[in-house]
Amino acid sequence: MLLFTPGPTPVPESVRNAMATPTIHHRTPEFESIFKRAREALFKLFGTDEVVMLAATGTGAMESAVTNLCHHTLLNINAGKFGERFGKIAKAHGLGNEELVYEWDTPASVEEVLQKLKNNAQIDAVAIQISESAGGLRHPVEAIAAAIKAHNPEIMVIADGITAVGVEKIDVTHIDALIAGSQKALMLPPGLAIIGLSNAAIEKIGKGRGYYFNLATEIKKQRQNTTAWTAATTLVIGAEAILAEIEAQGGLDALIEKTARRARATQAALEAIGLHIYPKSPARSMTTVDDAQAKEIRSLLKKEYQINVAGGQDRLEGKIFRINQMGLIEDYEINWVVNAVELALAKLGRRAYDATATRVFNEVYFSL
Ligand SMILES: *Cc1c(COP(=O)(O)O)cnc(C)c1O
């Protein structure tokens, strides 16, 4: 079965092998040197002033970013399940909360964010997804972050890059917290979250908030190549291994270029067989199709062609399917995926099979 869900993504063999080594103690020079190498590679990946690893899923990093960087009121951009989650986190911690709600296919507008900030001077942090995985939507985060900082540089910008870091180059100039999670673009099992931080964020964190997720405690320890609590040793070993594997396969820039090309080719192939791309501004992390027969297509992909793609959740349940584009994906695998979608449409009597999807994919992908 080919795993083509936008998280979890398949773990490469070299990384699985690295994680199969005997367990080592986390308070040892051996582990500290692994931690140091993973940390250095993450600095390169994030491009931020500081990087911390947390033994948590992505939501843990979202929570720690909110509690440490928002002291009054959080403005969250809700164009999907993950954007909504930031608001729930703020409320759970008794913080003030303002929300900008959008349809799940619609990117946030710079002007509407600014208007919210002008209407409520208590807002001291804004949280947004770079790629909102609920509908495969790309928000114009860089423009929004720049506008926020021009309005008031004290306002913290929290960017959830769980399906963006490692997918595309992110301009972190105006971002204070950039969040990633292991099981999406980083091709690792779930359980490790990473936050890149700006110096302004570190200043605001001060002594930190909370206990387990106190970022001041973590920053202090991780600068010494150790962690405040027991490190997720296996996943840190995996993080070092995957970042080394990306280097071995041509480096980060090559991965980003290939991902962009693959996303473009997949979209063109699916549009060529009459399918509709759901988001108005598609993220490169996944290709999201809205279709009345989304459920049937998914089920055929699984039963007949051994491909697992994701459906939709909540209001999009049964209405979309999402094909992963994150990670080190083989050309022949994604080629089989677009071909299988075309075969499924033929089985559903929607169009005669003529290999259009494969042809268009290859024309775009290889610039034929
Ligand atoms: C998956 C995901 C999360 C949540 O991560 P968990 O690891 O499930 O806690 C948050 N934001 C985005 C954009 C995601 O895709």
mmCIF file of C-alpha atoms and ligand atoms in Angstrom:
data_model
loop_
_atom_site.group_PDB
_atom_site.id
_atom_site.type_symbol
_atom_site.label_atom_id
_atom_site.label_comp_id
_atom_site.label_asym_id
_atom_site.label_seq_id
_atom_site.Cartn_x
_atom_site.Cartn_y
_atom_site.Cartn_z
ATOM 1 C CA MET A 1 0.000 0.000 0.000
ATOM 2 C CA LEU A 2 1.393 3.414 -0.963
ATOM 3 C CA LEU A 3 0.961 5.935 1.843
ATOM 4 C CA PHE A 4 -0.014 9.221 0.192
ATOM 5 C CA THR A 5 -1.726 11.000 3.081
ATOM 6 C CA PRO A 6 -0.463 14.491 3.981
ATOM 7 C CA GLY A 7 0.725 13.161 7.337
ATOM 8 C CA PRO A 8 1.791 10.715 8.373
ATOM 9 C CA THR A 9 4.190 10.423 5.447
ATOM 10 C CA PRO A 10 6.410 7.384 4.727
ATOM 11 C CA VAL A 11 9.668 7.100 6.675
ATOM 12 C CA PRO A 12 12.650 6.396 4.364
ATOM 13 C CA GLU A 13 14.487 3.114 4.934
ATOM 14 C CA SER A 14 17.783 4.735 5.981
ATOM 15 C CA VAL A 15 15.900 6.614 8.686
ATOM 16 C CA ARG A 16 14.040 3.524 9.885
ATOM 17 C CA ASN A 17 17.359 1.724 10.121
ATOM 18 C CA ALA A 18 18.972 4.565 12.078
ATOM 19 C CA MET A 19 16.086 4.436 14.565
ATOM 20 C CA ALA A 20 16.438 0.669 14.986
ATOM 21 C CA THR A 21 19.779 1.019 16.793
ATOM 22 C CA PRO A 22 19.862 0.094 20.516
ATOM 23 C CA THR A 23 18.409 2.646 22.925
ATOM 24 C CA ILE A 24 21.011 4.962 24.414
ATOM 25 C CA HIS A 25 20.777 7.048 27.572
ATOM 26 C CA HIS A 26 19.878 10.676 26.953
ATOM 27 C CA ARG A 27 22.320 12.127 29.501
ATOM 28 C CA THR A 28 25.466 10.930 27.760
ATOM 29 C CA PRO A 29 28.108 12.509 25.514
ATOM 30 C CA GLU A 30 27.038 10.037 22.798
ATOM 31 C CA PHE A 31 23.494 11.354 22.712
ATOM 32 C CA GLU A 32 24.609 14.964 23.146
ATOM 33 C CA SER A 33 26.684 14.747 19.992
ATOM 34 C CA ILE A 34 23.700 13.345 18.047
ATOM 35 C CA PHE A 35 21.505 16.089 19.503
ATOM 36 C CA LYS A 36 24.063 18.719 18.484
ATOM 37 C CA ARG A 37 24.162 17.493 14.883
ATOM 38 C CA ALA A 38 20.356 17.340 14.675
ATOM 39 C CA ARG A 39 20.146 20.836 16.149
ATOM 40 C CA GLU A 40 22.658 22.252 13.670
ATOM 41 C CA ALA A 41 20.781 20.716 10.738
ATOM 42 C CA LEU A 42 17.507 22.132 12.083
ATOM 43 C CA PHE A 43 19.018 25.634 12.269
ATOM 44 C CA LYS A 44 19.793 25.302 8.562
ATOM 45 C CA LEU A 45 16.275 24.079 7.817
ATOM 46 C CA PHE A 46 14.477 26.764 9.861
ATOM 47 C CA GLY A 47 16.743 29.781 9.335
ATOM 48 C CA THR A 48 15.626 31.160 12.699
ATOM 49 C CA ASP A 49 17.690 32.591 15.583
ATOM 50 C CA GLU A 50 16.919 29.646 17.876
ATOM 51 C CA VAL A 51 15.485 26.142 17.513
ATOM 52 C CA VAL A 52 13.980 23.885 20.189
ATOM 53 C CA MET A 53 12.850 20.277 19.929
ATOM 54 C CA LEU A 54 9.941 19.077 22.053
ATOM 55 C CA ALA A 55 8.777 15.548 22.813
ATOM 56 C CA ALA A 56 5.234 16.232 21.615
ATOM 57 C CA THR A 57 3.136 16.188 18.487
ATOM 58 C CA GLY A 58 2.643 19.391 16.529
ATOM 59 C CA THR A 59 -0.198 20.483 18.768
ATOM 60 C CA GLY A 60 2.193 20.553 21.742
ATOM 61 C CA ALA A 61 4.384 23.015 19.861
ATOM 62 C CA MET A 62 1.313 25.095 18.968
ATOM 63 C CA GLU A 63 0.328 25.168 22.642
ATOM 64 C CA SER A 64 3.805 26.110 23.872
ATOM 65 C CA ALA A 65 4.126 28.867 21.253
ATOM 66 C CA VAL A 66 0.785 30.340 22.340
ATOM 67 C CA THR A 67 1.372 30.133 26.100
ATOM 68 C CA ASN A 68 4.922 31.508 25.914
ATOM 69 C CA LEU A 69 4.384 34.222 23.291
ATOM 70 C CA CYS A 70 0.856 35.428 23.977
ATOM 71 C CA HIS A 71 0.322 37.137 27.338
ATOM 72 C CA HIS A 72 -2.979 38.938 26.628
ATOM 73 C CA THR A 73 -5.031 38.185 23.528
ATOM 74 C CA LEU A 74 -4.410 35.866 20.600
ATOM 75 C CA LEU A 75 -5.765 36.524 17.130
ATOM 76 C CA ASN A 76 -6.048 33.237 15.259
ATOM 77 C CA ILE A 77 -6.810 32.767 11.590
ATOM 78 C CA ASN A 78 -9.389 30.014 11.239
ATOM 79 C CA ALA A 79 -9.656 28.631 7.704
ATOM 80 C CA GLY A 80 -9.678 25.031 8.840
ATOM 81 C CA LYS A 81 -9.337 22.618 11.736
ATOM 82 C CA PHE A 82 -5.752 23.572 12.561
ATOM 83 C CA GLY A 83 -6.348 27.313 12.537
ATOM 84 C CA GLU A 84 -9.365 26.773 14.764
ATOM 85 C CA ARG A 85 -7.136 24.825 17.180
ATOM 86 C CA PHE A 86 -5.024 27.900 17.991
ATOM 87 C CA GLY A 87 -8.155 29.653 19.278
ATOM 88 C CA LYS A 88 -9.119 26.644 21.379
ATOM 89 C CA ILE A 89 -5.631 26.612 22.915
ATOM 90 C CA ALA A 90 -5.862 30.315 23.824
ATOM 91 C CA LYS A 91 -9.269 29.801 25.448
ATOM 92 C CA ALA A 92 -8.098 26.690 27.330
ATOM 93 C CA HIS A 93 -5.385 28.830 28.928
ATOM 94 C CA GLY A 94 -7.718 31.703 29.807
ATOM 95 C CA LEU A 95 -6.161 34.050 27.262
ATOM 96 C CA GLY A 96 -8.211 36.572 25.341
ATOM 97 C CA ASN A 97 -9.121 35.390 21.872
ATOM 98 C CA GLU A 98 -10.117 37.046 18.619
ATOM 99 C CA GLU A 99 -10.708 34.972 15.533
ATOM 100 C CA LEU A 100 -10.829 35.663 11.816
ATOM 101 C CA VAL A 101 -12.941 32.968 10.156
ATOM 102 C CA TYR A 102 -12.687 32.010 6.484
ATOM 103 C CA GLU A 103 -14.102 29.343 4.246
ATOM 104 C CA TRP A 104 -11.623 26.450 4.148
ATOM 105 C CA ASP A 105 -10.682 27.238 0.535
ATOM 106 C CA THR A 106 -10.031 30.935 1.130
ATOM 107 C CA PRO A 107 -6.706 32.502 2.130
ATOM 108 C CA ALA A 108 -6.627 35.187 4.841
ATOM 109 C CA SER A 109 -6.456 38.824 3.787
ATOM 110 C CA VAL A 110 -3.751 41.186 5.013
ATOM 111 C CA GLU A 111 -6.266 44.052 5.392
ATOM 112 C CA GLU A 112 -8.666 42.007 7.520
ATOM 113 C CA VAL A 113 -5.857 40.948 9.850
ATOM 114 C CA LEU A 114 -4.758 44.586 10.217
ATOM 115 C CA GLN A 115 -8.341 45.682 10.870
ATOM 116 C CA LYS A 116 -8.598 43.184 13.743
ATOM 117 C CA LEU A 117 -5.369 44.517 15.236
ATOM 118 C CA LYS A 118 -6.615 48.100 14.947
ATOM 119 C CA ASN A 119 -9.915 47.183 16.629
ATOM 120 C CA ASN A 120 -8.310 45.446 19.594
ATOM 121 C CA ALA A 121 -5.047 46.792 21.015
ATOM 122 C CA GLN A 122 -4.914 43.878 23.477
ATOM 123 C CA ILE A 123 -3.878 41.473 20.712
ATOM 124 C CA ASP A 124 -0.221 40.677 21.366
ATOM 125 C CA ALA A 125 0.144 37.584 19.171
ATOM 126 C CA VAL A 126 -1.260 36.350 15.867
ATOM 127 C CA ALA A 127 -1.328 32.655 14.999
ATOM 128 C CA ILE A 128 -1.735 31.351 11.465
ATOM 129 C CA GLN A 129 -1.019 28.239 9.416
ATOM 130 C CA ILE A 130 1.396 28.622 6.515
ATOM 131 C CA SER A 131 -0.244 25.602 4.912
ATOM 132 C CA GLU A 132 -3.690 24.848 6.425
ATOM 133 C CA SER A 133 -3.844 21.096 5.991
ATOM 134 C CA ALA A 134 -7.635 20.853 6.413
ATOM 135 C CA GLY A 135 -8.173 22.072 2.838
ATOM 136 C CA GLY A 136 -4.603 22.182 1.491
ATOM 137 C CA LEU A 137 -4.685 25.982 1.611
ATOM 138 C CA ARG A 138 -1.687 28.347 1.495
ATOM 139 C CA HIS A 139 -2.119 31.556 3.490
ATOM 140 C CA PRO A 140 -0.052 34.625 2.456
ATOM 141 C CA VAL A 141 1.811 34.401 5.758
ATOM 142 C CA GLU A 142 4.890 36.401 4.740
ATOM 143 C CA ALA A 143 2.772 39.399 3.658
ATOM 144 C CA ILE A 144 0.559 39.148 6.748
ATOM 145 C CA ALA A 145 3.601 38.900 9.040
ATOM 146 C CA ALA A 146 5.253 41.926 7.398
ATOM 147 C CA ALA A 147 2.050 43.967 7.785
ATOM 148 C CA ILE A 148 1.691 42.956 11.442
ATOM 149 C CA LYS A 149 5.256 44.045 12.209
ATOM 150 C CA ALA A 150 4.801 47.338 10.312
ATOM 151 C CA HIS A 151 1.689 47.962 12.426
ATOM 152 C CA ASN A 152 3.339 47.000 15.719
ATOM 153 C CA PRO A 153 6.646 45.132 15.964
ATOM 154 C CA GLU A 154 5.790 43.995 19.515
ATOM 155 C CA ILE A 155 3.046 41.684 18.253
ATOM 156 C CA MET A 156 4.322 38.110 18.030
ATOM 157 C CA VAL A 157 3.756 36.184 14.804
ATOM 158 C CA ILE A 158 3.256 32.451 15.330
ATOM 159 C CA ALA A 159 3.376 30.479 12.076
ATOM 160 C CA ASP A 160 2.345 26.837 11.998
ATOM 161 C CA GLY A 161 4.630 25.371 9.359
ATOM 162 C CA ILE A 162 3.848 21.726 10.105
ATOM 163 C CA THR A 163 3.044 21.132 6.435
ATOM 164 C CA ALA A 164 5.346 23.892 5.140
ATOM 165 C CA VAL A 165 8.796 23.584 6.741
ATOM 166 C CA GLY A 166 10.780 21.316 4.401
ATOM 167 C CA VAL A 167 8.175 21.824 1.678
ATOM 168 C CA GLU A 168 9.058 25.319 0.557
ATOM 169 C CA LYS A 169 11.494 28.063 1.479
ATOM 170 C CA ILE A 170 9.933 30.203 4.165
ATOM 171 C CA ASP A 171 10.936 33.819 4.660
ATOM 172 C CA VAL A 172 11.251 34.058 8.445
ATOM 173 C CA THR A 173 12.095 37.795 8.542
ATOM 174 C CA HIS A 174 8.821 38.699 10.306
ATOM 175 C CA ILE A 175 8.026 35.360 11.948
ATOM 176 C CA ASP A 176 8.673 34.883 15.686
ATOM 177 C CA ALA A 177 7.754 31.219 16.058
ATOM 178 C CA LEU A 178 7.892 28.713 13.218
ATOM 179 C CA ILE A 179 6.454 25.309 14.087
ATOM 180 C CA ALA A 180 7.158 21.921 12.521
ATOM 181 C CA GLY A 181 6.129 18.381 13.419
ATOM 182 C CA SER A 182 7.915 15.120 12.732
ATOM 183 C CA GLN A 183 5.255 13.103 10.885
ATOM 184 C CA LYS A 184 4.541 15.478 8.016
ATOM 185 C CA ALA A 185 7.221 17.077 5.816
ATOM 186 C CA LEU A 186 10.002 15.646 7.993
ATOM 187 C CA MET A 187 9.081 12.039 7.140
ATOM 188 C CA LEU A 188 9.487 10.751 10.706
ATOM 189 C CA PRO A 189 7.131 8.894 13.026
ATOM 190 C CA PRO A 190 4.909 11.177 15.143
ATOM 191 C CA GLY A 191 6.131 12.517 18.483
ATOM 192 C CA LEU A 192 8.732 15.208 17.846
ATOM 193 C CA ALA A 193 7.812 18.873 17.433
ATOM 194 C CA ILE A 194 10.211 21.672 16.621
ATOM 195 C CA ILE A 195 9.894 25.430 17.085
ATOM 196 C CA GLY A 196 12.157 27.965 15.436
ATOM 197 C CA LEU A 197 12.249 31.251 17.377
ATOM 198 C CA SER A 198 13.292 34.824 16.656
ATOM 199 C CA ASN A 199 15.402 36.831 19.105
ATOM 200 C CA ALA A 200 12.343 39.024 19.723
ATOM 201 C CA ALA A 201 10.416 35.896 20.695
ATOM 202 C CA ILE A 202 13.169 34.831 23.102
ATOM 203 C CA GLU A 203 13.015 38.259 24.701
ATOM 204 C CA LYS A 204 9.252 38.033 25.136
ATOM 205 C CA ILE A 205 9.487 34.479 26.488
ATOM 206 C CA GLY A 206 11.662 35.806 29.319
ATOM 207 C CA LYS A 207 11.403 33.289 32.142
ATOM 208 C CA GLY A 208 8.816 31.367 30.144
ATOM 209 C CA ARG A 209 5.316 30.170 31.004
ATOM 210 C CA GLY A 210 3.974 26.795 32.040
ATOM 211 C CA TYR A 211 6.064 23.869 33.180
ATOM 212 C CA TYR A 212 6.596 21.062 30.650
ATOM 213 C CA PHE A 213 6.198 23.511 27.771
ATOM 214 C CA ASN A 214 8.212 26.341 29.337
ATOM 215 C CA LEU A 215 10.319 27.426 26.390
ATOM 216 C CA ALA A 216 12.849 29.350 28.526
ATOM 217 C CA THR A 217 13.750 26.097 30.304
ATOM 218 C CA GLU A 218 14.134 24.281 26.989
ATOM 219 C CA ILE A 219 16.181 27.010 25.307
ATOM 220 C CA LYS A 220 18.629 27.029 28.220
ATOM 221 C CA LYS A 221 19.103 23.250 28.130
ATOM 222 C CA GLN A 222 19.119 22.828 24.367
ATOM 223 C CA ARG A 223 21.870 25.404 23.968
ATOM 224 C CA GLN A 224 23.896 22.863 25.970
ATOM 225 C CA ASN A 225 22.819 20.075 23.583
ATOM 226 C CA THR A 226 20.513 18.415 26.058
ATOM 227 C CA THR A 227 16.809 18.663 26.923
ATOM 228 C CA ALA A 228 14.943 19.739 30.065
ATOM 229 C CA TRP A 229 13.063 16.421 30.274
ATOM 230 C CA THR A 230 13.881 13.028 28.798
ATOM 231 C CA ALA A 231 14.613 13.562 25.137
ATOM 232 C CA ALA A 232 12.671 11.630 22.488
ATOM 233 C CA THR A 233 16.020 9.976 21.694
ATOM 234 C CA THR A 234 14.824 7.710 18.866
ATOM 235 C CA LEU A 235 13.107 10.576 17.080
ATOM 236 C CA VAL A 236 16.119 12.876 17.512
ATOM 237 C CA ILE A 237 18.258 10.130 15.970
ATOM 238 C CA GLY A 238 15.641 9.966 13.202
ATOM 239 C CA ALA A 239 15.745 13.761 12.754
ATOM 240 C CA GLU A 240 19.503 13.691 12.301
ATOM 241 C CA ALA A 241 19.144 10.789 9.851
ATOM 242 C CA ILE A 242 16.400 12.369 7.730
ATOM 243 C CA LEU A 243 18.239 15.686 7.475
ATOM 244 C CA ALA A 244 21.360 13.760 6.407
ATOM 245 C CA GLU A 245 19.263 11.797 3.875
ATOM 246 C CA ILE A 246 17.905 15.056 2.402
ATOM 247 C CA GLU A 247 21.512 16.248 2.023
ATOM 248 C CA ALA A 248 22.485 12.931 0.409
ATOM 249 C CA GLN A 249 19.646 13.331 -2.106
ATOM 250 C CA GLY A 250 20.850 16.718 -3.319
ATOM 251 C CA GLY A 251 20.087 18.974 -0.373
ATOM 252 C CA LEU A 252 17.196 21.081 0.814
ATOM 253 C CA ASP A 253 17.002 23.355 -2.225
ATOM 254 C CA ALA A 254 16.692 20.331 -4.502
ATOM 255 C CA LEU A 255 13.941 18.870 -2.305
ATOM 256 C CA ILE A 256 12.042 22.160 -2.368
ATOM 257 C CA GLU A 257 12.399 22.520 -6.136
ATOM 258 C CA LYS A 258 11.269 18.934 -6.744
ATOM 259 C CA THR A 259 8.309 19.300 -4.400
ATOM 260 C CA ALA A 260 7.131 22.450 -6.201
ATOM 261 C CA ARG A 261 7.458 20.766 -9.590
ATOM 262 C CA ARG A 262 5.657 17.643 -8.384
ATOM 263 C CA ALA A 263 2.799 19.668 -6.877
ATOM 264 C CA ARG A 264 2.428 21.646 -10.100
ATOM 265 C CA ALA A 265 2.499 18.510 -12.282
ATOM 266 C CA THR A 266 -0.019 16.669 -10.081
ATOM 267 C CA GLN A 267 -2.433 19.594 -10.162
ATOM 268 C CA ALA A 268 -2.115 19.918 -13.955
ATOM 269 C CA ALA A 269 -2.641 16.160 -14.416
ATOM 270 C CA LEU A 270 -5.784 16.081 -12.283
ATOM 271 C CA GLU A 271 -7.227 19.209 -13.886
ATOM 272 C CA ALA A 272 -6.567 17.671 -17.305
ATOM 273 C CA ILE A 273 -8.895 14.763 -16.433
ATOM 274 C CA GLY A 274 -11.630 17.151 -15.344
ATOM 275 C CA LEU A 275 -11.049 17.357 -11.606
ATOM 276 C CA HIS A 276 -11.258 20.569 -9.585
ATOM 277 C CA ILE A 277 -8.646 21.844 -7.162
ATOM 278 C CA TYR A 278 -10.345 22.884 -3.931
ATOM 279 C CA PRO A 279 -8.298 25.738 -2.414
ATOM 280 C CA LYS A 280 -8.188 29.122 -4.132
ATOM 281 C CA SER A 281 -4.536 29.285 -3.171
ATOM 282 C CA PRO A 282 -3.145 25.715 -3.070
ATOM 283 C CA ALA A 283 -0.308 24.799 -0.720
ATOM 284 C CA ARG A 284 2.524 22.764 -2.185
ATOM 285 C CA SER A 285 2.275 20.236 0.630
ATOM 286 C CA MET A 286 -0.721 18.434 -0.840
ATOM 287 C CA THR A 287 -3.072 18.414 -3.795
ATOM 288 C CA THR A 288 -6.683 18.775 -2.660
ATOM 289 C CA VAL A 289 -9.546 17.888 -4.982
ATOM 290 C CA ASP A 290 -13.192 18.584 -4.185
ATOM 291 C CA ASP A 291 -15.524 16.159 -5.872
ATOM 292 C CA ALA A 292 -19.034 14.773 -5.340
ATOM 293 C CA GLN A 293 -17.521 11.281 -5.646
ATOM 294 C CA ALA A 294 -14.476 11.937 -3.431
ATOM 295 C CA LYS A 295 -15.418 9.020 -1.186
ATOM 296 C CA GLU A 296 -15.789 6.564 -4.078
ATOM 297 C CA ILE A 297 -12.518 7.705 -5.653
ATOM 298 C CA ARG A 298 -10.644 7.245 -2.359
ATOM 299 C CA SER A 299 -12.135 3.849 -1.846
ATOM 300 C CA LEU A 300 -11.192 2.703 -5.386
ATOM 301 C CA LEU A 301 -7.665 4.045 -4.931
ATOM 302 C CA LYS A 302 -7.295 1.913 -1.845
ATOM 303 C CA LYS A 303 -9.033 -1.276 -2.962
ATOM 304 C CA GLU A 304 -8.021 -1.440 -6.613
ATOM 305 C CA TYR A 305 -4.747 0.452 -6.814
ATOM 306 C CA GLN A 306 -3.159 0.137 -3.329
ATOM 307 C CA ILE A 307 -2.958 3.851 -2.614
ATOM 308 C CA ASN A 308 -3.972 5.501 0.645
ATOM 309 C CA VAL A 309 -4.904 9.166 0.189
ATOM 310 C CA ALA A 310 -6.618 11.317 2.829
ATOM 311 C CA GLY A 311 -10.229 12.451 2.829
ATOM 312 C CA GLY A 312 -11.634 15.542 4.516
ATOM 313 C CA GLN A 313 -12.654 16.149 8.091
ATOM 314 C CA ASP A 314 -15.688 17.858 9.612
ATOM 315 C CA ARG A 315 -17.455 19.981 7.008
ATOM 316 C CA LEU A 316 -15.303 18.530 4.215
ATOM 317 C CA GLU A 317 -15.900 14.898 5.141
ATOM 318 C CA GLY A 318 -16.670 12.908 1.969
ATOM 319 C CA LYS A 319 -16.225 16.059 -0.120
ATOM 320 C CA ILE A 320 -12.495 16.179 -0.827
ATOM 321 C CA PHE A 321 -9.463 13.962 -1.147
ATOM 322 C CA ARG A 322 -5.901 15.062 -0.423
ATOM 323 C CA ILE A 323 -2.761 13.662 -2.063
ATOM 324 C CA ASN A 324 0.493 14.197 -0.196
ATOM 325 C CA GLN A 325 3.346 16.043 -1.890
ATOM 326 C CA MET A 326 5.648 16.304 1.149
ATOM 327 C CA GLY A 327 8.944 14.531 1.482
ATOM 328 C CA LEU A 328 11.262 12.444 -0.653
ATOM 329 C CA ILE A 329 8.725 10.962 -3.066
ATOM 330 C CA GLU A 330 9.721 8.717 -5.945
ATOM 331 C CA ASP A 331 8.684 9.937 -9.411
ATOM 332 C CA TYR A 332 7.202 6.520 -10.272
ATOM 333 C CA GLU A 333 5.023 6.538 -7.149
ATOM 334 C CA ILE A 334 3.302 9.883 -7.764
ATOM 335 C CA ASN A 335 3.016 8.963 -11.439
ATOM 336 C CA TRP A 336 1.111 5.826 -10.416
ATOM 337 C CA VAL A 337 -1.115 7.927 -8.141
ATOM 338 C CA VAL A 338 -2.325 10.312 -10.864
ATOM 339 C CA ASN A 339 -2.747 7.346 -13.229
ATOM 340 C CA ALA A 340 -4.803 5.486 -10.614
ATOM 341 C CA VAL A 341 -7.070 8.509 -10.152
ATOM 342 C CA GLU A 342 -7.733 8.436 -13.886
ATOM 343 C CA LEU A 343 -8.413 4.679 -13.734
ATOM 344 C CA ALA A 344 -10.856 5.301 -10.872
ATOM 345 C CA LEU A 345 -12.720 7.918 -12.926
ATOM 346 C CA ALA A 346 -12.992 5.407 -15.768
ATOM 347 C CA LYS A 347 -14.348 2.775 -13.357
ATOM 348 C CA LEU A 348 -16.933 5.287 -12.167
ATOM 349 C CA GLY A 349 -17.969 5.858 -15.792
ATOM 350 C CA ARG A 350 -16.886 9.493 -15.711
ATOM 351 C CA ARG A 351 -14.475 9.420 -18.664
ATOM 352 C CA ALA A 352 -12.823 6.877 -20.962
ATOM 353 C CA TYR A 353 -9.275 6.036 -19.885
ATOM 354 C CA ASP A 354 -6.669 7.463 -22.276
ATOM 355 C CA ALA A 355 -3.623 8.011 -19.993
ATOM 356 C CA THR A 356 -4.073 11.784 -20.017
ATOM 357 C CA ALA A 357 -3.111 12.150 -16.334
ATOM 358 C CA THR A 358 0.224 10.366 -16.732
ATOM 359 C CA ARG A 359 1.005 12.200 -19.957
ATOM 360 C CA VAL A 360 0.263 15.643 -18.509
ATOM 361 C CA PHE A 361 2.084 14.831 -15.271
ATOM 362 C CA ASN A 362 5.240 13.909 -17.172
ATOM 363 C CA GLU A 363 4.983 16.835 -19.595
ATOM 364 C CA VAL A 364 4.861 19.293 -16.705
ATOM 365 C CA TYR A 365 7.198 17.479 -14.334
ATOM 366 C CA PHE A 366 9.951 16.868 -16.887
ATOM 367 C CA SER A 367 9.196 19.998 -18.990
ATOM 368 C CA LEU A 368 8.724 17.843 -22.100
HETATM 369 C C1 LIG B 1 -0.932 17.806 11.511
HETATM 370 C C2 LIG B 1 -1.032 19.242 11.759
HETATM 371 C C3 LIG B 1 -1.089 19.775 13.056
HETATM 372 C C4 LIG B 1 -1.241 18.967 14.300
HETATM 373 O O1 LIG B 1 -0.266 18.126 14.545
HETATM 374 P P1 LIG B 1 -0.409 16.868 15.538
HETATM 375 O O2 LIG B 1 0.922 16.271 15.284
HETATM 376 O O3 LIG B 1 -1.546 16.029 15.076
HETATM 377 O O4 LIG B 1 -0.572 17.382 16.900
HETATM 378 C C5 LIG B 1 -1.112 21.143 13.190
HETATM 379 N N1 LIG B 1 -1.103 21.957 12.130
HETATM 380 C C6 LIG B 1 -1.068 21.488 10.868
HETATM 381 C C7 LIG B 1 -1.062 22.461 9.745
HETATM 382 C C8 LIG B 1 -1.027 20.121 10.641
HETATM 383 O O5 LIG B 1 -1.013 19.663 9.385
#
